Coordinates of C-alpha atoms in Angstrom, one line a residue:
M1 CA 27.0 -16.0 41.4
Q2 CA 24.9 -14.6 38.6
D3 CA 22.3 -16.0 36.2
E4 CA 22.1 -15.4 32.5
S5 CA 20.4 -12.1 32.8
G6 CA 23.3 -10.6 34.8
K7 CA 21.2 -10.3 38.0
A8 CA 22.3 -11.7 41.3
A9 CA 21.0 -15.1 41.8
L10 CA 18.4 -15.6 44.5
G11 CA 19.5 -17.0 47.8
S12 CA 23.2 -16.2 47.3
P13 CA 25.2 -14.2 49.8
A14 CA 25.6 -11.4 47.3
E15 CA 21.8 -10.9 47.6
N16 CA 22.0 -9.2 51.0
L17 CA 25.2 -7.2 50.5
V18 CA 25.2 -3.5 49.5
D19 CA 28.3 -1.6 48.6
L20 CA 28.2 1.9 50.0
N21 CA 31.3 4.1 49.2
G22 CA 33.7 1.3 50.1
H23 CA 31.8 0.1 53.3
T24 CA 30.1 -3.2 53.3
V25 CA 26.8 -3.5 55.3
T26 CA 24.1 -6.1 55.3
Q27 CA 20.5 -5.2 54.7
N28 CA 19.6 -5.8 58.4
G29 CA 22.1 -3.1 59.4
Q30 CA 24.6 -5.4 61.2
N31 CA 28.3 -6.2 60.3
S32 CA 31.4 -4.1 60.4
T33 CA 31.4 -0.7 58.9
T34 CA 35.1 -0.5 58.6
T35 CA 35.8 -3.4 56.3
P36 CA 36.4 -2.0 52.8
A37 CA 35.0 -4.1 50.0
P38 CA 36.6 -4.2 46.6
Q39 CA 34.4 -2.2 44.4
P40 CA 34.8 -4.2 41.2
Q41 CA 33.4 -7.3 42.9
F42 CA 30.0 -5.8 43.8
D43 CA 29.2 -3.2 41.3
S44 CA 25.9 -1.5 42.0
R45 CA 25.1 -1.7 38.3
A46 CA 24.9 -5.4 38.5
Q47 CA 22.0 -5.1 40.9
S48 CA 19.8 -3.2 38.5
P49 CA 17.6 -5.1 36.1
A50 CA 19.6 -5.7 32.9
P51 CA 17.9 -4.2 29.9
C52 CA 16.8 -6.7 27.3
T53 CA 19.2 -6.2 24.4
P54 CA 17.7 -7.1 21.0
A55 CA 19.5 -9.2 18.5
P56 CA 21.8 -7.1 16.4
I57 CA 20.1 -5.9 13.2
I58 CA 22.2 -6.3 10.1
P59 CA 22.1 -3.1 8.1
R60 CA 19.7 -3.4 5.1
E61 CA 20.3 -1.7 1.8
Q62 CA 18.0 1.0 0.6
W63 CA 17.4 2.5 -2.8
G64 CA 19.7 5.3 -3.8
G65 CA 16.7 7.4 -4.7
K66 CA 13.0 7.4 -5.4
Y67 CA 13.4 7.0 -9.2
E68 CA 15.5 3.9 -8.8
F69 CA 12.5 2.1 -7.1
L70 CA 10.0 3.5 -9.6
L71 CA 12.1 2.6 -12.7
S72 CA 12.9 -0.9 -11.2
C73 CA 9.2 -1.6 -10.7
I74 CA 8.2 -0.2 -14.1
G75 CA 10.9 -2.2 -15.7
Y76 CA 9.8 -5.3 -13.8
C77 CA 6.2 -4.9 -14.8
V78 CA 6.7 -3.7 -18.4
G79 CA 8.0 -7.0 -19.8
L80 CA 7.7 -9.0 -23.0
G81 CA 4.0 -9.7 -22.4
N82 CA 3.2 -6.0 -22.9
V83 CA 4.6 -6.2 -26.4
W84 CA 3.7 -9.7 -27.6
R85 CA 0.6 -10.6 -25.7
F86 CA -1.6 -7.6 -25.0
P87 CA -1.9 -6.4 -28.7
Y88 CA -2.9 -9.9 -29.7
L89 CA -5.5 -10.3 -26.9
C90 CA -6.9 -6.9 -27.8
Y91 CA -7.6 -7.7 -31.5
R92 CA -8.8 -11.2 -30.6
N93 CA -11.3 -10.0 -28.0
G94 CA -13.1 -7.3 -29.8
G95 CA -10.5 -4.6 -30.5
G96 CA -11.1 -1.4 -28.5
V97 CA -13.9 -3.1 -26.6
F98 CA -11.3 -5.2 -24.8
L99 CA -10.2 -2.1 -23.0
I100 CA -13.5 -2.0 -21.0
P101 CA -13.0 -5.3 -19.2
Y102 CA -9.3 -4.7 -19.1
F103 CA -9.5 -1.4 -17.1
I104 CA -12.3 -2.8 -14.9
M105 CA -10.1 -5.8 -14.0
L106 CA -7.2 -3.4 -13.5
F107 CA -8.9 -1.3 -10.9
V108 CA -10.7 -4.1 -9.1
T109 CA -8.0 -6.7 -9.1
G110 CA -4.7 -5.5 -10.3
V111 CA -4.2 -2.2 -8.5
P112 CA -5.5 -3.5 -5.0
L113 CA -3.2 -6.5 -5.1
F114 CA -0.3 -4.4 -6.3
L115 CA -0.7 -2.1 -3.4
M116 CA -1.1 -4.9 -1.0
E117 CA 2.2 -6.5 -2.0
L118 CA 4.1 -3.2 -2.1
S119 CA 2.7 -2.2 1.3
L120 CA 3.5 -5.5 2.9
G121 CA 7.1 -5.5 1.7
Q122 CA 7.7 -1.8 2.6
Y123 CA 6.2 -2.0 6.1
G124 CA 7.8 -5.3 7.0
A125 CA 11.1 -4.4 5.3
A126 CA 11.6 -8.1 4.6
G127 CA 11.5 -10.6 1.7
P128 CA 8.7 -12.9 0.6
I129 CA 9.3 -15.5 3.4
T130 CA 10.4 -13.4 6.4
V131 CA 7.6 -10.9 5.9
W132 CA 5.1 -13.5 7.0
K133 CA 6.1 -12.9 10.6
C134 CA 3.0 -10.8 10.5
C135 CA 1.1 -14.1 10.3
P136 CA 3.3 -17.2 10.7
L137 CA 0.4 -19.5 9.6
L138 CA 0.8 -18.2 6.1
K139 CA 4.6 -18.6 5.8
G140 CA 3.8 -21.1 3.0
I141 CA 2.7 -18.2 0.8
G142 CA 6.3 -16.9 0.8
I143 CA 7.7 -20.4 0.1
G144 CA 5.2 -20.7 -2.8
M145 CA 6.2 -17.3 -4.2
L146 CA 9.8 -18.5 -4.1
C147 CA 8.9 -21.7 -6.1
V148 CA 7.1 -19.6 -8.7
S149 CA 10.1 -17.3 -9.0
I150 CA 12.4 -20.2 -9.5
L151 CA 10.3 -21.6 -12.4
V152 CA 9.9 -18.2 -14.0
C153 CA 13.7 -17.5 -13.9
L154 CA 14.4 -20.9 -15.2
Y155 CA 12.6 -20.3 -18.5
Y156 CA 12.6 -16.5 -18.8
N157 CA 16.3 -16.1 -19.4
V158 CA 16.0 -18.5 -22.3
I159 CA 14.0 -15.8 -24.1
I160 CA 16.9 -13.4 -23.5
A161 CA 19.2 -16.1 -25.0
W162 CA 17.0 -16.2 -28.1
T163 CA 17.1 -12.4 -28.2
F164 CA 20.9 -12.5 -28.1
Y165 CA 21.0 -15.0 -30.9
Y166 CA 18.8 -12.8 -33.1
L167 CA 20.7 -9.7 -32.1
G168 CA 23.9 -11.3 -33.3
S169 CA 22.2 -12.5 -36.5
S170 CA 21.0 -8.9 -37.1
L171 CA 24.5 -7.7 -37.6
Q172 CA 24.5 -9.5 -40.9
S173 CA 23.4 -7.8 -44.1
P174 CA 21.1 -8.9 -45.6
L175 CA 19.2 -10.4 -42.6
P176 CA 19.4 -14.2 -42.6
W177 CA 15.6 -14.5 -42.4
S178 CA 14.9 -12.0 -45.2
C179 CA 14.2 -12.9 -48.8
D180 CA 17.3 -11.1 -49.9
A181 CA 19.4 -13.8 -48.2
V182 CA 20.8 -16.3 -50.7
A183 CA 19.6 -19.3 -48.7
N184 CA 16.0 -18.1 -48.9
V185 CA 15.8 -17.4 -52.7
G186 CA 14.0 -20.7 -53.2
L187 CA 11.5 -20.1 -50.5
C188 CA 10.6 -16.6 -51.6
G189 CA 10.5 -17.6 -55.2
N190 CA 7.8 -20.2 -54.5
G191 CA 5.3 -17.6 -53.2
T192 CA 5.1 -19.2 -49.8
T193 CA 6.0 -16.1 -47.9
G194 CA 3.2 -16.0 -45.4
N195 CA 3.6 -17.0 -41.9
S196 CA 2.4 -20.2 -40.3
S197 CA -1.2 -19.2 -40.2
T198 CA -1.5 -19.4 -44.0
G199 CA -1.0 -23.1 -43.8
K200 CA 1.2 -23.1 -46.9
G201 CA 5.0 -23.8 -46.5
L202 CA 7.5 -22.3 -44.2
S203 CA 8.4 -18.7 -44.6
P204 CA 12.1 -17.6 -44.3
T205 CA 11.4 -16.3 -40.8
E206 CA 9.8 -19.6 -39.7
K207 CA 12.6 -21.6 -41.3
F208 CA 15.2 -19.6 -39.4
W209 CA 13.2 -19.8 -36.1
N210 CA 12.4 -23.5 -36.2
E211 CA 15.5 -24.9 -37.9
R212 CA 18.5 -22.6 -37.1
V213 CA 17.4 -21.2 -33.7
L214 CA 15.3 -23.9 -32.0
G215 CA 16.2 -27.1 -34.0
V216 CA 12.7 -28.3 -33.2
V217 CA 12.4 -30.1 -36.5
L218 CA 15.0 -32.6 -35.1
S219 CA 12.9 -33.5 -32.1
E220 CA 9.8 -35.7 -31.9
G221 CA 8.3 -34.1 -28.8
L222 CA 8.7 -33.8 -25.0
H223 CA 10.2 -37.2 -24.6
D224 CA 13.0 -36.5 -27.2
P225 CA 14.9 -33.3 -26.1
G226 CA 18.0 -34.3 -28.1
P227 CA 21.4 -32.7 -27.7
V228 CA 22.1 -29.1 -26.5
R229 CA 22.4 -26.5 -29.2
W230 CA 25.7 -24.9 -28.2
P231 CA 25.2 -21.5 -29.9
L232 CA 22.1 -21.1 -27.8
A233 CA 23.9 -22.4 -24.7
L234 CA 26.6 -19.8 -25.1
C235 CA 23.9 -17.1 -25.5
L236 CA 22.3 -18.4 -22.3
L237 CA 25.6 -18.3 -20.5
A238 CA 26.2 -14.7 -21.6
A239 CA 22.7 -13.8 -20.4
W240 CA 23.3 -15.3 -16.9
V241 CA 26.7 -13.6 -16.7
I242 CA 25.1 -10.2 -17.4
I243 CA 22.4 -10.9 -14.7
F244 CA 25.2 -11.8 -12.2
L245 CA 27.2 -8.7 -12.9
C246 CA 24.2 -6.4 -12.8
M247 CA 23.1 -7.8 -9.4
L248 CA 26.5 -8.3 -7.9
K249 CA 26.1 -5.4 -5.5
G250 CA 22.4 -5.9 -5.0
I251 CA 20.1 -2.9 -5.5
R252 CA 23.1 -0.6 -5.5
S253 CA 24.1 -1.9 -8.9
S254 CA 20.8 -3.0 -10.4
G255 CA 19.2 0.3 -9.3
K256 CA 21.7 2.1 -11.5
V257 CA 21.3 -0.3 -14.5
V258 CA 17.5 0.4 -14.7
Y259 CA 18.1 4.0 -15.6
V260 CA 19.0 2.5 -19.1
T261 CA 17.1 -0.7 -19.2
A262 CA 13.8 0.7 -18.2
T263 CA 13.8 3.8 -20.3
F264 CA 15.4 2.5 -23.6
P265 CA 12.3 0.4 -24.5
Y266 CA 10.1 3.5 -24.5
F267 CA 12.5 5.3 -26.8
V268 CA 12.4 2.3 -29.2
L269 CA 8.6 2.1 -29.0
I270 CA 8.2 5.8 -29.9
V271 CA 10.6 5.4 -32.8
L272 CA 8.7 2.3 -34.1
I273 CA 5.4 4.1 -33.8
I274 CA 6.7 7.1 -35.8
R275 CA 8.2 4.8 -38.4
G276 CA 5.1 2.7 -38.6
A277 CA 2.9 5.7 -39.1
T278 CA 4.7 6.6 -42.3
L279 CA 4.3 3.2 -43.9
E280 CA 1.6 2.3 -46.4
G281 CA -1.1 0.1 -45.0
S282 CA -0.3 1.0 -41.3
L283 CA -3.8 2.4 -40.8
Q284 CA -5.2 -0.9 -41.8
G285 CA -3.3 -2.6 -39.0
I286 CA -4.3 0.1 -36.5
A287 CA -8.0 -0.3 -37.5
F288 CA -7.7 -4.1 -37.1
Y289 CA -6.2 -3.5 -33.6
L290 CA -8.9 -1.1 -32.3
T291 CA -12.1 -1.8 -34.3
P292 CA -14.7 -2.5 -31.6
D293 CA -16.9 -5.7 -31.6
W294 CA -19.4 -5.0 -28.8
S295 CA -20.8 -8.5 -28.9
R296 CA -17.6 -9.9 -27.4
L297 CA -18.4 -8.3 -24.0
A298 CA -20.9 -11.1 -23.4
N299 CA -18.2 -13.7 -23.7
A300 CA -16.7 -15.0 -20.4
Q301 CA -13.3 -15.7 -22.1
V302 CA -12.9 -11.9 -22.8
W303 CA -13.2 -11.1 -19.1
N304 CA -10.9 -14.0 -18.2
D305 CA -8.3 -12.8 -20.7
A306 CA -8.5 -9.3 -19.4
A307 CA -8.1 -10.4 -15.8
S308 CA -5.2 -12.7 -16.6
Q309 CA -3.4 -10.1 -18.6
V310 CA -3.6 -7.5 -15.8
F311 CA -2.6 -10.1 -13.3
Y312 CA 0.5 -11.4 -15.2
S313 CA 1.7 -8.1 -16.6
L314 CA 1.9 -6.5 -13.1
G315 CA 4.0 -9.4 -11.8
I316 CA 1.7 -9.9 -8.8
G317 CA 2.3 -12.9 -6.5
V318 CA 5.8 -13.8 -7.6
G319 CA 7.6 -12.0 -4.8
G320 CA 9.6 -9.5 -6.9
L321 CA 7.4 -6.5 -6.0
L322 CA 7.4 -7.4 -2.3
S323 CA 11.2 -7.7 -2.3
M324 CA 11.8 -4.4 -4.1
A325 CA 9.5 -2.6 -1.8
S326 CA 11.3 -3.9 1.2
Y327 CA 14.3 -1.7 0.3
N328 CA 12.1 1.5 0.4
K329 CA 12.3 4.1 3.1
F330 CA 9.6 3.5 5.7
D331 CA 7.7 6.7 4.9
N332 CA 7.5 6.3 1.2
N333 CA 4.1 7.1 -0.2
V334 CA 3.2 3.6 -1.5
I335 CA -0.2 4.6 -2.7
R336 CA 1.2 7.2 -5.1
D337 CA 3.8 4.8 -6.4
T338 CA 1.2 2.1 -7.0
L339 CA -0.9 4.5 -9.1
I340 CA 2.1 5.6 -11.1
I341 CA 3.5 2.2 -11.8
T342 CA 0.2 0.5 -12.7
T343 CA -0.9 3.4 -14.9
G344 CA 2.5 3.4 -16.7
N345 CA 2.5 -0.4 -17.2
C346 CA -1.0 -0.5 -18.7
S347 CA -0.4 2.6 -20.9
T348 CA 2.7 0.9 -22.3
S349 CA 0.7 -2.2 -23.2
F350 CA -1.8 0.0 -25.1
F351 CA 0.7 2.1 -27.0
A352 CA 2.9 -1.0 -27.8
G353 CA -0.1 -2.2 -29.9
F354 CA 0.4 0.8 -32.2
A355 CA 4.0 0.0 -32.8
I356 CA 3.2 -3.7 -33.5
F357 CA 0.1 -3.4 -35.7
S358 CA 1.2 -0.4 -37.8
I359 CA 4.2 -2.4 -39.1
L360 CA 2.2 -5.7 -39.3
G361 CA -0.4 -3.7 -41.3
H362 CA 2.3 -2.7 -43.7
M363 CA 3.4 -6.3 -44.1
A364 CA -0.2 -7.4 -44.8
W365 CA -0.6 -4.6 -47.4
K366 CA 2.6 -5.6 -49.1
K367 CA 1.6 -9.2 -49.3
G368 CA -2.0 -8.5 -50.2
V369 CA -3.4 -10.6 -47.3
P370 CA -5.7 -9.7 -44.3
V371 CA -4.0 -8.5 -41.2
E372 CA -5.2 -11.6 -39.2
K373 CA -3.1 -13.8 -41.5
V374 CA 0.1 -12.2 -40.3
A375 CA -0.8 -11.5 -36.6
D376 CA 0.5 -13.8 -33.9
T377 CA 1.2 -13.8 -30.2
G378 CA 4.0 -14.8 -27.9
P379 CA 7.3 -16.0 -29.3
G380 CA 5.6 -16.3 -32.7
L381 CA 5.1 -12.5 -32.8
A382 CA 8.5 -11.5 -31.4
F383 CA 10.7 -14.0 -33.4
V384 CA 8.6 -14.8 -36.5
A385 CA 6.0 -12.2 -37.5
Y386 CA 7.6 -9.0 -36.5
P387 CA 11.2 -9.8 -37.7
E388 CA 9.6 -10.7 -41.0
A389 CA 7.9 -7.3 -41.1
L390 CA 11.1 -5.5 -40.2
A391 CA 12.9 -7.3 -43.0
L392 CA 10.6 -5.6 -45.5
L393 CA 11.6 -2.1 -44.3
P394 CA 14.5 0.0 -45.8
G395 CA 17.4 -0.2 -43.4
S396 CA 16.1 -3.5 -42.1
V397 CA 19.4 -4.2 -40.2
F398 CA 19.1 -1.1 -38.1
W399 CA 15.4 -1.7 -37.2
S400 CA 16.1 -5.3 -36.3
I401 CA 19.0 -4.4 -34.0
L402 CA 16.8 -1.7 -32.4
F403 CA 13.9 -4.1 -31.9
F404 CA 15.9 -6.9 -30.3
L405 CA 17.7 -4.5 -28.1
M406 CA 14.3 -3.5 -26.9
L407 CA 13.3 -7.1 -26.2
F408 CA 16.6 -7.6 -24.3
M409 CA 16.0 -4.6 -22.1
L410 CA 12.4 -5.7 -21.4
G411 CA 13.4 -9.2 -20.5
I412 CA 16.4 -8.4 -18.3
D413 CA 14.4 -5.9 -16.2
T414 CA 11.7 -8.5 -15.5
L415 CA 14.4 -11.0 -14.6
F416 CA 16.0 -8.5 -12.2
G417 CA 12.7 -8.4 -10.2
N418 CA 12.3 -12.2 -10.2
M419 CA 15.9 -12.8 -9.1
E420 CA 15.6 -10.1 -6.5
G421 CA 12.6 -12.0 -5.0
I422 CA 14.7 -15.2 -4.7
T423 CA 17.9 -13.5 -3.4
T424 CA 16.1 -11.3 -0.8
A425 CA 14.1 -14.3 0.4
V426 CA 17.2 -16.4 1.0
L427 CA 19.3 -13.5 2.5
D428 CA 16.6 -12.6 5.0
E429 CA 16.4 -16.2 6.1
F430 CA 20.2 -16.4 6.4
P431 CA 21.4 -12.9 7.4
H432 CA 25.0 -13.9 7.7
L433 CA 25.1 -14.0 3.9
R434 CA 24.0 -10.4 3.7
A435 CA 26.7 -9.3 6.3
N436 CA 29.6 -10.9 4.3
P437 CA 29.9 -9.4 0.7
L438 CA 32.1 -12.3 -0.4
H439 CA 29.6 -15.0 0.8
K440 CA 26.8 -13.0 -0.8
S441 CA 28.6 -12.9 -4.2
L442 CA 29.4 -16.6 -4.0
F443 CA 25.7 -17.3 -3.3
L444 CA 24.6 -15.2 -6.2
G445 CA 27.2 -16.8 -8.5
A446 CA 26.2 -20.3 -7.5
L447 CA 22.5 -19.5 -7.9
C448 CA 23.1 -18.1 -11.5
F449 CA 25.2 -21.1 -12.4
C450 CA 22.5 -23.6 -11.1
F451 CA 19.9 -21.8 -13.2
Y452 CA 22.2 -22.0 -16.2
L453 CA 22.7 -25.8 -15.8
M454 CA 18.9 -26.4 -15.4
G455 CA 18.2 -24.1 -18.4
L456 CA 20.3 -26.2 -20.7
L457 CA 17.3 -28.5 -21.0
L458 CA 15.4 -25.7 -22.6
V459 CA 18.1 -25.0 -25.3
T460 CA 18.1 -28.5 -26.7
N461 CA 16.4 -29.5 -30.0
G462 CA 13.2 -30.2 -28.1
G463 CA 13.7 -27.4 -25.6
I464 CA 10.8 -25.4 -26.9
Y465 CA 8.4 -28.1 -25.7
W466 CA 9.7 -27.9 -22.2
F467 CA 9.7 -24.1 -22.4
T468 CA 6.0 -24.1 -23.3
L469 CA 5.2 -26.6 -20.6
I470 CA 6.9 -24.5 -17.8
D471 CA 5.5 -21.3 -19.2
S472 CA 2.0 -22.6 -19.3
F473 CA 1.9 -24.0 -15.7
S474 CA 4.4 -22.0 -13.6
T475 CA 2.1 -19.0 -13.5
S476 CA -1.2 -20.8 -13.9
F477 CA -3.5 -21.9 -11.1
G478 CA -0.7 -22.2 -8.5
L479 CA 0.0 -18.5 -8.7
I480 CA -3.7 -17.5 -8.5
I481 CA -4.1 -19.7 -5.4
I482 CA -1.1 -18.1 -3.8
T483 CA -2.4 -14.6 -4.4
L484 CA -5.9 -15.5 -3.3
F485 CA -4.5 -16.7 0.1
M486 CA -2.4 -13.7 0.4
C487 CA -5.5 -11.5 -0.1
I488 CA -7.6 -13.5 2.4
G489 CA -4.8 -13.8 4.9
I490 CA -4.1 -10.1 5.1
S491 CA -7.7 -9.2 5.1
F492 CA -9.1 -11.6 7.6
F493 CA -6.2 -13.0 9.6
Y494 CA -3.8 -10.1 10.0
G495 CA -6.8 -7.7 9.8
V496 CA -7.7 -5.3 7.0
N497 CA -8.2 -2.4 9.4
Q498 CA -4.8 -3.0 10.9
F499 CA -3.3 -3.2 7.4
C500 CA -4.8 0.1 6.4
Q501 CA -3.6 1.7 9.6
D502 CA -0.1 0.4 8.7
I503 CA -0.3 2.1 5.4
I504 CA -1.3 5.3 7.0
D505 CA 1.5 5.0 9.5
M506 CA 4.0 4.7 6.6
I507 CA 2.7 7.7 4.7
R508 CA 2.6 9.7 8.0
H509 CA 1.2 12.9 6.7
C510 CA -1.6 11.2 4.9
P511 CA -3.5 13.6 2.6
P512 CA -7.3 13.3 2.7
W513 CA -7.5 11.6 -0.7
C514 CA -5.3 8.8 0.5
T515 CA -7.7 8.0 3.3
K516 CA -10.7 7.9 0.9
V517 CA -8.8 5.8 -1.6
L518 CA -8.0 3.3 1.2
L519 CA -11.7 2.8 1.8
Y520 CA -12.1 1.7 -1.8
F521 CA -9.1 -0.7 -1.5
K522 CA -10.4 -2.1 1.7
A523 CA -13.7 -3.0 -0.1
C524 CA -11.7 -4.6 -2.9
W525 CA -9.5 -6.7 -0.6
V526 CA -12.4 -8.0 1.4
F527 CA -15.0 -8.6 -1.3
C528 CA -14.3 -7.9 -5.0
T529 CA -10.7 -9.1 -5.4
P530 CA -11.2 -12.6 -3.8
F531 CA -14.3 -13.2 -5.8
L532 CA -12.6 -12.2 -9.1
L533 CA -9.6 -14.4 -8.3
L534 CA -12.0 -17.3 -7.7
F535 CA -13.6 -16.6 -11.1
I536 CA -10.2 -16.7 -12.8
L537 CA -9.3 -19.9 -11.0
T538 CA -12.5 -21.6 -11.9
Y539 CA -12.1 -20.6 -15.6
I540 CA -8.5 -21.9 -15.6
F541 CA -9.5 -25.3 -14.2
I542 CA -12.4 -25.6 -16.8
E543 CA -10.0 -24.7 -19.7
M544 CA -7.4 -27.1 -18.3
Y545 CA -9.9 -29.9 -18.3
R546 CA -11.5 -29.1 -21.7
T547 CA -8.4 -28.3 -23.8
S548 CA -5.2 -30.0 -24.6
L549 CA -1.8 -28.3 -24.3
K550 CA -0.3 -27.8 -27.8
Y551 CA 2.8 -26.3 -29.4
G552 CA 2.1 -25.9 -33.1
S553 CA 0.7 -29.2 -34.3
Y554 CA 2.3 -31.1 -31.5
V555 CA -0.2 -32.2 -28.8
Y556 CA 1.3 -32.8 -25.4
P557 CA 0.9 -36.4 -23.9
L558 CA -1.1 -36.9 -20.8
W559 CA 2.0 -37.4 -18.7
G560 CA 3.4 -34.1 -19.9
K561 CA 0.3 -32.3 -18.9
A562 CA 0.3 -34.1 -15.5
L563 CA 3.9 -33.0 -15.0
G564 CA 2.8 -29.4 -15.6
V565 CA 0.0 -29.8 -13.1
C566 CA 2.5 -31.1 -10.5
M567 CA 4.6 -27.9 -11.1
G568 CA 1.7 -25.7 -10.2
A569 CA 0.5 -27.9 -7.4
T570 CA 4.0 -27.9 -5.8
C571 CA 3.9 -24.1 -5.5
C572 CA 0.4 -23.8 -3.9
L573 CA 0.8 -26.9 -1.7
Q574 CA 3.5 -25.0 0.3
I575 CA 0.6 -23.1 1.9
P576 CA -1.0 -26.0 3.8
I577 CA 2.3 -27.7 4.5
W578 CA 3.8 -24.7 6.3
A579 CA 0.5 -24.0 8.0
I580 CA 0.6 -27.4 9.6
V581 CA 4.2 -26.8 10.6
A582 CA 3.2 -23.4 12.2
I583 CA 0.3 -25.0 14.1
S584 CA 2.4 -27.9 15.3
K585 CA 5.0 -25.5 16.9
E586 CA 2.3 -24.0 19.2
T587 CA 0.9 -25.4 22.4
G588 CA -2.7 -25.9 23.6
T589 CA -5.9 -27.1 21.9
L590 CA -6.2 -26.9 18.1
K591 CA -8.2 -23.7 18.4
E592 CA -5.6 -22.1 20.6
R593 CA -2.8 -23.3 18.4
F594 CA -4.5 -21.7 15.4
Q595 CA -5.1 -18.4 17.2
K596 CA -1.5 -18.2 18.3
S597 CA -0.2 -19.0 14.8
I598 CA -2.0 -16.0 13.2
R599 CA -0.6 -13.6 15.7
P600 CA 2.4 -11.5 14.6
L601 CA 5.7 -12.5 16.1
N602 CA 7.5 -10.1 18.5
S603 CA 10.1 -9.4 15.7
W604 CA 7.5 -8.1 13.4
R605 CA 7.8 -4.4 12.6
V606 CA 11.4 -4.1 13.8
N607 CA 13.2 -4.9 10.5
N608 CA 12.9 -1.5 9.0
L609 CA 15.8 0.7 10.0
D610 CA 13.8 3.9 9.4
S611 CA 11.2 2.7 11.9
T612 CA 13.8 1.8 14.6
A613 CA 13.9 5.4 15.9
R614 CA 10.1 5.5 15.9
V615 CA 10.0 2.3 18.0
E616 CA 12.5 3.6 20.5
E617 CA 10.6 6.9 20.6
H618 CA 7.4 5.0 21.6
M619 CA 9.3 2.9 24.2
E620 CA 11.0 5.8 25.9
A621 CA 8.8 5.5 28.9
E622 CA 9.7 1.9 29.5
R623 CA 13.4 2.4 29.3
V624 CA 15.2 1.4 32.6
E625 CA 17.9 4.0 33.4
G626 CA 21.1 3.2 35.2
P627 CA 21.1 3.9 39.1
F628 CA 22.4 7.3 40.2
T629 CA 25.3 7.5 42.7
V630 CA 24.9 8.4 46.3
T631 CA 28.1 9.4 48.3
L632 CA 27.8 8.5 52.0
T633 CA 30.2 9.7 54.7
D634 CA 31.3 8.1 58.0
M635 CA 28.7 10.3 59.9
D636 CA 25.9 8.5 58.0
F637 CA 27.1 5.1 59.3
T638 CA 27.6 6.6 62.8
A639 CA 24.0 7.7 62.7
M640 CA 22.9 4.3 61.6
T641 CA 24.7 2.7 64.6
W642 CA 23.2 5.1 67.1
E643 CA 19.7 4.4 65.6
E644 CA 20.2 0.7 66.0
G645 CA 21.3 1.1 69.6
S646 CA 18.2 3.2 70.5
Q647 CA 15.9 0.6 69.0
A648 CA 17.5 -2.1 71.0

């Protein structure tokens, strides 16, 4: 009779029997010494305490090399915002002066949060949800990250679909949005060749963008999406098929793809900068980009724009960084990687401005208008202003293909990171999917197909209105709140000192400069970063209350803005919901429940395969060895009988 642990049950006859070399004796020394007992029935190993066997750990993938992780993170961070948002913010907020608040916000907010997310993922070797075993109370942060990633993936691949459409159109000569195209002779002949900021008629690029690509002229607004535009729907399908194929084998496949997708945009930027420097009027555009306006430093909006750009361009709080870091080796130098990736990302933003404004300066010179008349941001820059400038260059077809290939590479790398955040979170919660390649592939295929179906709303005639709504609120206040709680939770619940020690444990041979840098990061995590996040959050709420959401001349209705607020609120409300669930699972008073819910679970720190050997190494003294064998002869039993007789 045995219990679940394999030990003999108390009070059973087997409790008092000992098997000694085929002889059965009782613990009080009585009973026959000649009765042989079958050895398999009472194995001495069954009497020893059974070691507690941990649940089997499903092998976790790891990056094929250090450069795969670095390139994946750089490709994830260096996205479309570096090309179409930073240069515009720079010239709008005082030119070169904008770099001062930008780098201050980078080193006080961006780099510390980036290091926190990378370190958390690498140490826990888990995705955005499972990693919160370190503090179960904050599991809602991981769920919130998952919600943000879903919203971002939903609309971000639509940009890649637009890029595909333009890439296919660039194979025509002349370009369909240039004045050389037969359909645009009337437009160009009327002299209304400026872009939308001139207020005069539509330029050929605007006509192509609004009528042929979006079809927005056929929609009245958010309430009137209209039919699906099937050319765009096919481009969106192709984009999701490419994402599926690149991620089919996880980081083993996407880690190889980034060697091309993360480096090609740099090649194109260098080529565009060299080409732009040879154009007439390019210096006018560069001067417009960098001319300082020191008075702008006193404007709070400049500082908010700097903090927001740093925050969003690094991809913090979405779960992608955390997931990619979870596939690192345990002893990877996470501080060094953080400095390399953040420096590379921000340098790319700065140098992208030269590629953009040198060619826009040439277009302004050719038209005889100020640079601010042709400058734009967001999709307006990538799909209207810049294509128009490229159409004015000799060999415009070549430059257009090169530019849209760069946009495709930038977009797909960022989407890799966001999709990795979703898939890692789900696979960690349901490990059997990771163990079965077929089930994992089916899950990824179903996920991509669901995103495609939901994305069809964004490629209708009124899809740009829905695109703008999701883009404006998916990464707004909800994302800031999620990141704020992540910073506070790690600093005060998990413990900032423990977190710093975890980083030192990972680096192992920590050089002196790493220890000193950690003191700076500790100060940021506890004081500076939370206060700056509160500043950004306050400014977002003020702007949300004071201004209306617009796309062009269309003003969003109140119900549309309320829908956007609900999107952001759904993401951040996961934090209190799952905190209540965690507390309700514990026992005791409310204070005791809270204290238990912020303690790491027993399974924390055992996910990383590289750390398994280290855990066993520290537990060596507690290991229970199997009993050794003692061979007894008949003389031993004779001696035992004689001793019993003498005692009697």
